[in-house]
mmCIF file of C-alpha atoms in Angstrom:
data_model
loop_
_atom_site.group_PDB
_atom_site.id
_atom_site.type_symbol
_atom_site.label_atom_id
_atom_site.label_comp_id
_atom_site.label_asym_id
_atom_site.label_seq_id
_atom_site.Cartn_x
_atom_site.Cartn_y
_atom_site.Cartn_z
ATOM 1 C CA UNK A 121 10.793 -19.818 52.834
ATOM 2 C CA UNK A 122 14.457 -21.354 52.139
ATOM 3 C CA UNK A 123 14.922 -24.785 53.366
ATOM 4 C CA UNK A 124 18.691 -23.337 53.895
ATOM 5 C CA UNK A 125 18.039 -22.285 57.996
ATOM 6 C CA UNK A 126 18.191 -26.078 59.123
ATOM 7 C CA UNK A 127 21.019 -25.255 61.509
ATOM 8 C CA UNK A 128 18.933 -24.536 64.711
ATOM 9 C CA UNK A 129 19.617 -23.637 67.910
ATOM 10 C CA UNK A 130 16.555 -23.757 69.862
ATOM 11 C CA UNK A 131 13.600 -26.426 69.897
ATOM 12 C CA UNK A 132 10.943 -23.241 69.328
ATOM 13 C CA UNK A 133 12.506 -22.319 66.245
ATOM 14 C CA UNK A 134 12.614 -25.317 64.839
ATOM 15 C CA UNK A 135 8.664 -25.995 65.476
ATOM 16 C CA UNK A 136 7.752 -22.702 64.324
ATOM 17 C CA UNK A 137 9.903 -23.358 60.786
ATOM 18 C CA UNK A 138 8.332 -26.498 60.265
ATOM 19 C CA UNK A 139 4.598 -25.094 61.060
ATOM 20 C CA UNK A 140 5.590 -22.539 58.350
ATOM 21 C CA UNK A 141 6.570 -25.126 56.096
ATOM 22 C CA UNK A 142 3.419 -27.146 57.030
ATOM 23 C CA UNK A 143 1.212 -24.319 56.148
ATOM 24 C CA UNK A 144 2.890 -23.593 52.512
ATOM 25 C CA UNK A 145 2.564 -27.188 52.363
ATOM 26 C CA UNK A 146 -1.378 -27.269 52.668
ATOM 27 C CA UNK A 147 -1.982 -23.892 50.988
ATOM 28 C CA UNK A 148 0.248 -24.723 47.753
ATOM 29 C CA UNK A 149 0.079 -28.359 47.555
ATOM 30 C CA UNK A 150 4.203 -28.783 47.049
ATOM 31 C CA UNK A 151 6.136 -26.070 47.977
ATOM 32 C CA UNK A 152 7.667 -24.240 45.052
ATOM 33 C CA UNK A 153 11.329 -25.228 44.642
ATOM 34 C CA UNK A 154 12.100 -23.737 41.330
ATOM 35 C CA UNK A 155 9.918 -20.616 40.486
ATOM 36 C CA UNK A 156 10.247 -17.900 37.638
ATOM 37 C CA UNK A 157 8.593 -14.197 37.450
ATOM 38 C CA UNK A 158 9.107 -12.175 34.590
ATOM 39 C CA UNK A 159 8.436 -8.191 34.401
ATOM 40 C CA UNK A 160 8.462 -6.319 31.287
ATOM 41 C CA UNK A 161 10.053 -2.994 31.110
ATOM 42 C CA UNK A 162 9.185 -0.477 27.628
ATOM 43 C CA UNK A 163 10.592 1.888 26.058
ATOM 44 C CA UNK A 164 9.492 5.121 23.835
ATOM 45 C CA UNK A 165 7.845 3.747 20.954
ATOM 46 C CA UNK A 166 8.420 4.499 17.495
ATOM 47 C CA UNK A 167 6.989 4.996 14.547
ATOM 48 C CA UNK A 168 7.150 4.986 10.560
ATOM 49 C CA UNK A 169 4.300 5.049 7.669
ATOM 50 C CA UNK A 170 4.803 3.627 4.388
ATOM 51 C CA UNK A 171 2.311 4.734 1.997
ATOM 52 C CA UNK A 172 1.966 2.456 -1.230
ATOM 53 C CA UNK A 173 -0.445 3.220 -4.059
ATOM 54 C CA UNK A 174 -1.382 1.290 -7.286
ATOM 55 C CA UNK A 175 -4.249 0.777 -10.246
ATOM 56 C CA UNK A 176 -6.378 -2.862 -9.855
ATOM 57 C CA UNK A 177 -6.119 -4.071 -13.976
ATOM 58 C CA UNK A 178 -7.328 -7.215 -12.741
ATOM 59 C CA UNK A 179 -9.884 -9.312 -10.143
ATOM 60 C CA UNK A 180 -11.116 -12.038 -9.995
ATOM 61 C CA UNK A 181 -12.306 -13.707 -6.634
ATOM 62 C CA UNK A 182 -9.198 -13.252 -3.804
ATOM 63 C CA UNK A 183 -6.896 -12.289 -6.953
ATOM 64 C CA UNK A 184 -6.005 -8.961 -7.248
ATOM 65 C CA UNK A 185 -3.472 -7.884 -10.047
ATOM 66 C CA UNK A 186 -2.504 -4.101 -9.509
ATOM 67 C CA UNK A 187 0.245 -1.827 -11.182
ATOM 68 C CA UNK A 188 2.226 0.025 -9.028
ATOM 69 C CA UNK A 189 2.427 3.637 -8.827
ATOM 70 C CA UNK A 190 5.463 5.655 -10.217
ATOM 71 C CA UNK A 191 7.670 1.853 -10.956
ATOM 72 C CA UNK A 192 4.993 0.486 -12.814
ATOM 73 C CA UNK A 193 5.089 -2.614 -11.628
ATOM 74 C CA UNK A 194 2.417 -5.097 -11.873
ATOM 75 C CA UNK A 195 1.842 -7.308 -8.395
ATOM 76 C CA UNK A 196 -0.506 -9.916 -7.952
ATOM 77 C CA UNK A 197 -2.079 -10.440 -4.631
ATOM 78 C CA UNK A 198 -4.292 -13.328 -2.956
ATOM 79 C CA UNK A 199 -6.530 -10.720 -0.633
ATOM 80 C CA UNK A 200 -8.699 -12.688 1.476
ATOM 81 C CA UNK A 201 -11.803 -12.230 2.449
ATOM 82 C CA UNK A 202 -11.304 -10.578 6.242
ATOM 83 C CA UNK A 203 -9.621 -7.703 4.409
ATOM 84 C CA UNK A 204 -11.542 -4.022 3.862
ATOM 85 C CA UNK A 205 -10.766 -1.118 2.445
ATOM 86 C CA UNK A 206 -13.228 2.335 2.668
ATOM 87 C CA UNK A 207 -14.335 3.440 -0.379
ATOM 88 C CA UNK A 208 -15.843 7.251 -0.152
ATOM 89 C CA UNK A 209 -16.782 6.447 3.589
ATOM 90 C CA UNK A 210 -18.614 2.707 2.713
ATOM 91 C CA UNK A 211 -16.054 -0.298 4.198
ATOM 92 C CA UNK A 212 -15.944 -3.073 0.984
ATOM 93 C CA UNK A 213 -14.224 -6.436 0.463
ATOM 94 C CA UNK A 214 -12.149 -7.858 -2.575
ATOM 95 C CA UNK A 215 -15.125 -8.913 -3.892
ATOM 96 C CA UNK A 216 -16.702 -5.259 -4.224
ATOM 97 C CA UNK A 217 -13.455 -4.551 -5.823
ATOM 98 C CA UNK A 218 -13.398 -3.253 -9.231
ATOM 99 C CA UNK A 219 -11.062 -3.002 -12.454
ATOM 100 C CA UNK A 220 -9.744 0.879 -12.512
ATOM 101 C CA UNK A 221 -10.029 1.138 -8.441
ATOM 102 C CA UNK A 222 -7.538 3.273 -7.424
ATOM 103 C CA UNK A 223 -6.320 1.742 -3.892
ATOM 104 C CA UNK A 224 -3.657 3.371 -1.607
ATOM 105 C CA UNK A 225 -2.056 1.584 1.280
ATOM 106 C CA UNK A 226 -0.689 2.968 4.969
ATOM 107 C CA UNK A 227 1.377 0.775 6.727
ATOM 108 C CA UNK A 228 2.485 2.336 10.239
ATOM 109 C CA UNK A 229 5.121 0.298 11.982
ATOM 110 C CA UNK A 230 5.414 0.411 15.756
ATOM 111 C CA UNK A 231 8.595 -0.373 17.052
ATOM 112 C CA UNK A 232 8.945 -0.785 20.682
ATOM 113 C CA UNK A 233 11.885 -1.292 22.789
ATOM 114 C CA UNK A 234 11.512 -3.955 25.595
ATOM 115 C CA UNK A 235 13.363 -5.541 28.048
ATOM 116 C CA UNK A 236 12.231 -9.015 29.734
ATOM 117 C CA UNK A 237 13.586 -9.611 33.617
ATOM 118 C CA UNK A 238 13.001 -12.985 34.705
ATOM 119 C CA UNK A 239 13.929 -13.740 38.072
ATOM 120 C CA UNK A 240 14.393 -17.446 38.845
ATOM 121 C CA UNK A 241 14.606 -19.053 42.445
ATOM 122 C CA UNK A 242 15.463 -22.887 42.937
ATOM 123 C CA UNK A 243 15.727 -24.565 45.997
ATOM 124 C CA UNK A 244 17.464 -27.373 46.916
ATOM 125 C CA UNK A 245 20.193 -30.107 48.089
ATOM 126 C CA UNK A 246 23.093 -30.377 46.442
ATOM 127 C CA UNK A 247 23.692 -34.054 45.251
ATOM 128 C CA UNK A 248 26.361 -33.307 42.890
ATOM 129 C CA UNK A 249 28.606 -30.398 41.691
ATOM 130 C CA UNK A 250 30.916 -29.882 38.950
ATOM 131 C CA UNK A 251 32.285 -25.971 39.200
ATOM 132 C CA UNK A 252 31.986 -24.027 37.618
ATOM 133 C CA UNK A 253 29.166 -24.907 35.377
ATOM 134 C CA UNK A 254 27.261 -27.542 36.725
ATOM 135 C CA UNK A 255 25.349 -28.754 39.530
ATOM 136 C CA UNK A 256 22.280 -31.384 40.668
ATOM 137 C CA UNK A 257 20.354 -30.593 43.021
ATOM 138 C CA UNK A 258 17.802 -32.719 44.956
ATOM 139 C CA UNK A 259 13.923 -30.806 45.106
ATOM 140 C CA UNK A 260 12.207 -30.533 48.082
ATOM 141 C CA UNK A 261 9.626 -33.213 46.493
ATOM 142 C CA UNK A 262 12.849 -35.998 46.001
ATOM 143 C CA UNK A 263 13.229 -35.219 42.389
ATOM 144 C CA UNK A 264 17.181 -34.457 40.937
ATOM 145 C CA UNK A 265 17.525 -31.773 38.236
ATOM 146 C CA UNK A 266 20.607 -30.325 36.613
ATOM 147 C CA UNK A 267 21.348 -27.053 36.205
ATOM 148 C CA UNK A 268 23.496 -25.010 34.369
ATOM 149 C CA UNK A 269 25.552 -22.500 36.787
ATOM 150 C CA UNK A 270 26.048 -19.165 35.038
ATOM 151 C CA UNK A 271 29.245 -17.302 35.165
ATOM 152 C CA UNK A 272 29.326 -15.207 38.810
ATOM 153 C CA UNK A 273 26.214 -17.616 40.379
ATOM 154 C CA UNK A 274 26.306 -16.663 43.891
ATOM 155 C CA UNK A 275 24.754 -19.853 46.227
ATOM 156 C CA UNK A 276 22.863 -18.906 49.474
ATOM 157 C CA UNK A 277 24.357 -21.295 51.541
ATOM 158 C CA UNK A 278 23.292 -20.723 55.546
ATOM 159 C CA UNK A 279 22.605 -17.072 54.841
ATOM 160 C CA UNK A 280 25.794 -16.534 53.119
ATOM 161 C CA UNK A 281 26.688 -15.887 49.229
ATOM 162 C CA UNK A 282 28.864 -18.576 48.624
ATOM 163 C CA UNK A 283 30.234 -19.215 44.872
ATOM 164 C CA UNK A 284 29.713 -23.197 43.463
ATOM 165 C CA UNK A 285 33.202 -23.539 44.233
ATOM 166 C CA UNK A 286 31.959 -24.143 47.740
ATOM 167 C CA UNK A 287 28.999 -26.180 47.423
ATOM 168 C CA UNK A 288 29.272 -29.522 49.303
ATOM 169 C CA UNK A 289 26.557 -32.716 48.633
ATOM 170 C CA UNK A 290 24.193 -32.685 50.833
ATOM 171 C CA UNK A 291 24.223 -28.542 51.628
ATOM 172 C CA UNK A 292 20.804 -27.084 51.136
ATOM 173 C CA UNK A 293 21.093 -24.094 48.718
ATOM 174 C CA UNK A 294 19.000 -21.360 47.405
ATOM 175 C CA UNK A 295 19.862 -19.619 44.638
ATOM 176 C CA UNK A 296 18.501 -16.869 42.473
ATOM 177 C CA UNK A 297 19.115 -16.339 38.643
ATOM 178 C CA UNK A 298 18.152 -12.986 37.539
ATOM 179 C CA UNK A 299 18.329 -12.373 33.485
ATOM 180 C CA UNK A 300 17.651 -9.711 31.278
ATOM 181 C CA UNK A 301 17.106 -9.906 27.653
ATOM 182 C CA UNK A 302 16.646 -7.205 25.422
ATOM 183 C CA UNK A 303 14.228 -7.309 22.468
ATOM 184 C CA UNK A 304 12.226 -5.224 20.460
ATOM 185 C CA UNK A 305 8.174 -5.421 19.999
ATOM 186 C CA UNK A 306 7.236 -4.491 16.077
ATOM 187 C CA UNK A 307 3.536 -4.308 15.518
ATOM 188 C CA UNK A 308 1.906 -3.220 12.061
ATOM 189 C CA UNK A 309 -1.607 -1.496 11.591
ATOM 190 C CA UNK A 310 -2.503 -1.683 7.722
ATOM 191 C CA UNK A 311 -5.324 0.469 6.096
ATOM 192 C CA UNK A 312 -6.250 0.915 2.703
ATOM 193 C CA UNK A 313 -8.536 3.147 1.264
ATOM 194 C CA UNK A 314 -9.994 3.212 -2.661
ATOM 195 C CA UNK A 315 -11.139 5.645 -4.909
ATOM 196 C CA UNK A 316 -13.941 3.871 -7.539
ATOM 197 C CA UNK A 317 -12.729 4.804 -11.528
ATOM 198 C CA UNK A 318 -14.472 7.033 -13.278
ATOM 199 C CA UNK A 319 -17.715 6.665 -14.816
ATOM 200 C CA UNK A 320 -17.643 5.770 -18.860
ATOM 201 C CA UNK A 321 -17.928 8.164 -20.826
ATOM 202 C CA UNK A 322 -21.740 8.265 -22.738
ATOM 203 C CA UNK A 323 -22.471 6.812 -26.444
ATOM 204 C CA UNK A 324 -21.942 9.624 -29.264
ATOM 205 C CA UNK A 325 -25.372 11.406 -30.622
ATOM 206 C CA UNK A 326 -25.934 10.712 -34.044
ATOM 207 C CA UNK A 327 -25.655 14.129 -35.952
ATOM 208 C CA UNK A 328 -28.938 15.412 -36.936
ATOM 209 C CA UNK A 329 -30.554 16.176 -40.597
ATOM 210 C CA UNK A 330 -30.686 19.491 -40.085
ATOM 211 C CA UNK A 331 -29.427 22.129 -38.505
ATOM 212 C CA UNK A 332 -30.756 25.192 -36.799
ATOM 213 C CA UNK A 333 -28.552 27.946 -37.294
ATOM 214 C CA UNK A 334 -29.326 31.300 -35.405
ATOM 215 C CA UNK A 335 -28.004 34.492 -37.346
ATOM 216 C CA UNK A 336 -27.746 37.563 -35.056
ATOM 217 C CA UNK A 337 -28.036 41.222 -36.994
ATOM 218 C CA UNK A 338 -25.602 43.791 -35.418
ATOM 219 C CA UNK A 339 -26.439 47.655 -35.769
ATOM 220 C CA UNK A 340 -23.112 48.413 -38.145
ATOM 221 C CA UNK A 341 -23.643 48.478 -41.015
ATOM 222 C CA UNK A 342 -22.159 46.025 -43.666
ATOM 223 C CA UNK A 343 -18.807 47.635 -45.603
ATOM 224 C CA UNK A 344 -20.444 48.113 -49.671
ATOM 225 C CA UNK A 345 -18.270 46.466 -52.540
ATOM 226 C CA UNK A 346 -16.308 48.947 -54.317
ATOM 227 C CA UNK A 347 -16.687 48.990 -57.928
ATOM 228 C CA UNK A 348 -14.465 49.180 -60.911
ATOM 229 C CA UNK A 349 -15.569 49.928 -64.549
ATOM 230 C CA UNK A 350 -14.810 46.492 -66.078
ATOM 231 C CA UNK A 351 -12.661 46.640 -69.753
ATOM 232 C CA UNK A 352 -15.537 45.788 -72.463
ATOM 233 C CA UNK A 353 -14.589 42.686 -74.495
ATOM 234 C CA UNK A 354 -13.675 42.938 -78.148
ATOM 235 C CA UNK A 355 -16.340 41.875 -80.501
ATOM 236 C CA UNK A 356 -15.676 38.965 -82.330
ATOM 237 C CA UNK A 357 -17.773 40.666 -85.472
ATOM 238 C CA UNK A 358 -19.059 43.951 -86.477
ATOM 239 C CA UNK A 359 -22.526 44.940 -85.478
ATOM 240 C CA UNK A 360 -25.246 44.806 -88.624
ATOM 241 C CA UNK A 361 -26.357 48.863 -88.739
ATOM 242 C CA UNK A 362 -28.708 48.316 -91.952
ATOM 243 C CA UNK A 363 -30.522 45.901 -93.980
ATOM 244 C CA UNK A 364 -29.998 44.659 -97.584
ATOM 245 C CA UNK A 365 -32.053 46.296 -99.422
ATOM 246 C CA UNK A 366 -29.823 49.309 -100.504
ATOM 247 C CA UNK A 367 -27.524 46.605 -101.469
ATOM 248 C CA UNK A 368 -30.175 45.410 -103.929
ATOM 249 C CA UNK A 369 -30.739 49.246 -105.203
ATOM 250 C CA UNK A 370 -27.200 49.681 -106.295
ATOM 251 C CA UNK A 371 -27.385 46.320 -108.200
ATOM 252 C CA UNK A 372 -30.251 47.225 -110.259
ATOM 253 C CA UNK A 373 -28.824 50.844 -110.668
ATOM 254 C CA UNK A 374 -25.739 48.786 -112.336
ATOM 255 C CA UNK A 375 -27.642 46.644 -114.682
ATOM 256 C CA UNK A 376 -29.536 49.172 -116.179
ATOM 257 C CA UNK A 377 -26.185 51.353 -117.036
ATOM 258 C CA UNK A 378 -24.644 47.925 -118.133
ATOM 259 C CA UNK A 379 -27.919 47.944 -120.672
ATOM 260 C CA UNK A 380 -27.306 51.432 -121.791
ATOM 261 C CA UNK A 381 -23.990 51.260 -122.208
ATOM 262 C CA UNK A 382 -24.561 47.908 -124.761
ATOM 263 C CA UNK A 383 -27.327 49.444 -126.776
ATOM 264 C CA UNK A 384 -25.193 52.918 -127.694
ATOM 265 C CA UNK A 385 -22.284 50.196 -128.582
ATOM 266 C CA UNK A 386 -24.241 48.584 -131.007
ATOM 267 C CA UNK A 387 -26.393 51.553 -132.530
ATOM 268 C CA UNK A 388 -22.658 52.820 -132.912
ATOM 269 C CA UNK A 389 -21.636 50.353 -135.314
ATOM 270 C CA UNK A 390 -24.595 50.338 -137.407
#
């Protein structure tokens, strides 16, 4: 209740105002003389993912080293130890985290549109004024505070809107300050999910000794060589078609005509 209705006409009304202000007084301690609610008022939210993949080359502890997809860039993050990722359904830590991991990243951004109403009442005396922007006022509990007047203030002054302009000292006033502010409410929900690398690959067999080799017969028959009547080589000496002993004959046969022949020569010249 306004301390601004001390302009009475009758004695009833003025006990019943002050057993109203007696009661506030008891319930509340000290009656509130400058008071503030505030109300929020939100708008249709939005929203936008980001998704973010990359390769971990490197961990060790909180360190994470990862090259970016498609840029190529390497990064190096400190991951600590409150942050998961799900790896084929099982949640793991950094420290679960392996070189080759394959980790992708969703970032959703909610953006929000809110406005914040505060309403502000103050009650008061005036004890000094200084239009258009300032003015003390004197609390119910015999405190002084300054206040800023904002541009178009209106005073309740005796149940009337009165500008500062028209504040007196020593009027009782109460005024109310309503603001509104406009901001906007970002939250971010990050989740990251892994894929482990693939296994190695295993060690090479050594080649064996030996090797079985199946041979399969099929029922046509294998194409036969054609052959060609080969050119006979020239010998490099005449065959031997007899032996020597005819040779030998016609030898003999010549010595003995030789031995003829001599003997009729000599009994010639005898």
């Amino acid at each position: 209740m306004a301390i601004a209705h001390w302009n009475i006409r009758s004695r009833w009304i003025v006990r019943a105002a002050l057993c109203t202000f007696g009661c506030a007084m008891l319930s509340s301690g000290v009656r509130a003389q400058d008071t503030s609610s505030t109300t929020t008022q939100k708008g249709p939210a939005q929203y936008e993912s980001v998704v973010k993949g990359g390769t971990v080359i490197y961990v060790s502890g909180n360190d994470v080293v990862v090259k970016m997809d498609g840029t190529g860039e390497v990064k190096h993050f400190t991951v600590p130890d409150s942050q998961t990722f799900t790896e084929n359904g099982k949640t793991m830590n950094v420290h679960q985290l392996k070189v080759g991991t394959h980790l992708t990243q969703t970032v959703t951004t909610k953006t929000v549109p809110t406005t914040v109403k505060t309403v502000r009442t103050i009650d008061g005396k005036v004890w000094y004024v200084n239009p258009p922007s300032m003015v003390i006022l004197t609390l119910p509990d015999g405190t002084n505070k300054e206040y800023k007047v904002p541009k178009g203030q209106m005073f309740n002054i005796d149940g009337t809107q009165q500008s500062v302009f028209h504040l007196k000292k020593g009027m009782t006033v109460s005024a109310t300050v309503v603001t509104e502010a406009p901001t906007t409410v970002v939250t971010q929900q990050k989740l990251v999910a892994g894929v482990a690398p693939p296994p190695p690959p295993p060690p090479a067999q050594p080649m064996p000794d030996t090797v079985d080799v199946l041979l399969i017969e099929t029922s046509n028959p294998a194409p036969q060589p054609t052959q060609t009547a080969a050119a006979e080589p020239t010998p490099a000496a005449l065959p031997k078609t007899g032996s020597e002993w005819p040779l030998v004959g016609l030898l003999g046969l010549g010595s003995l005509a030789a031995g003829m022949l001599t003997r009729r020569i000599r009994m010639a010249l005898k």
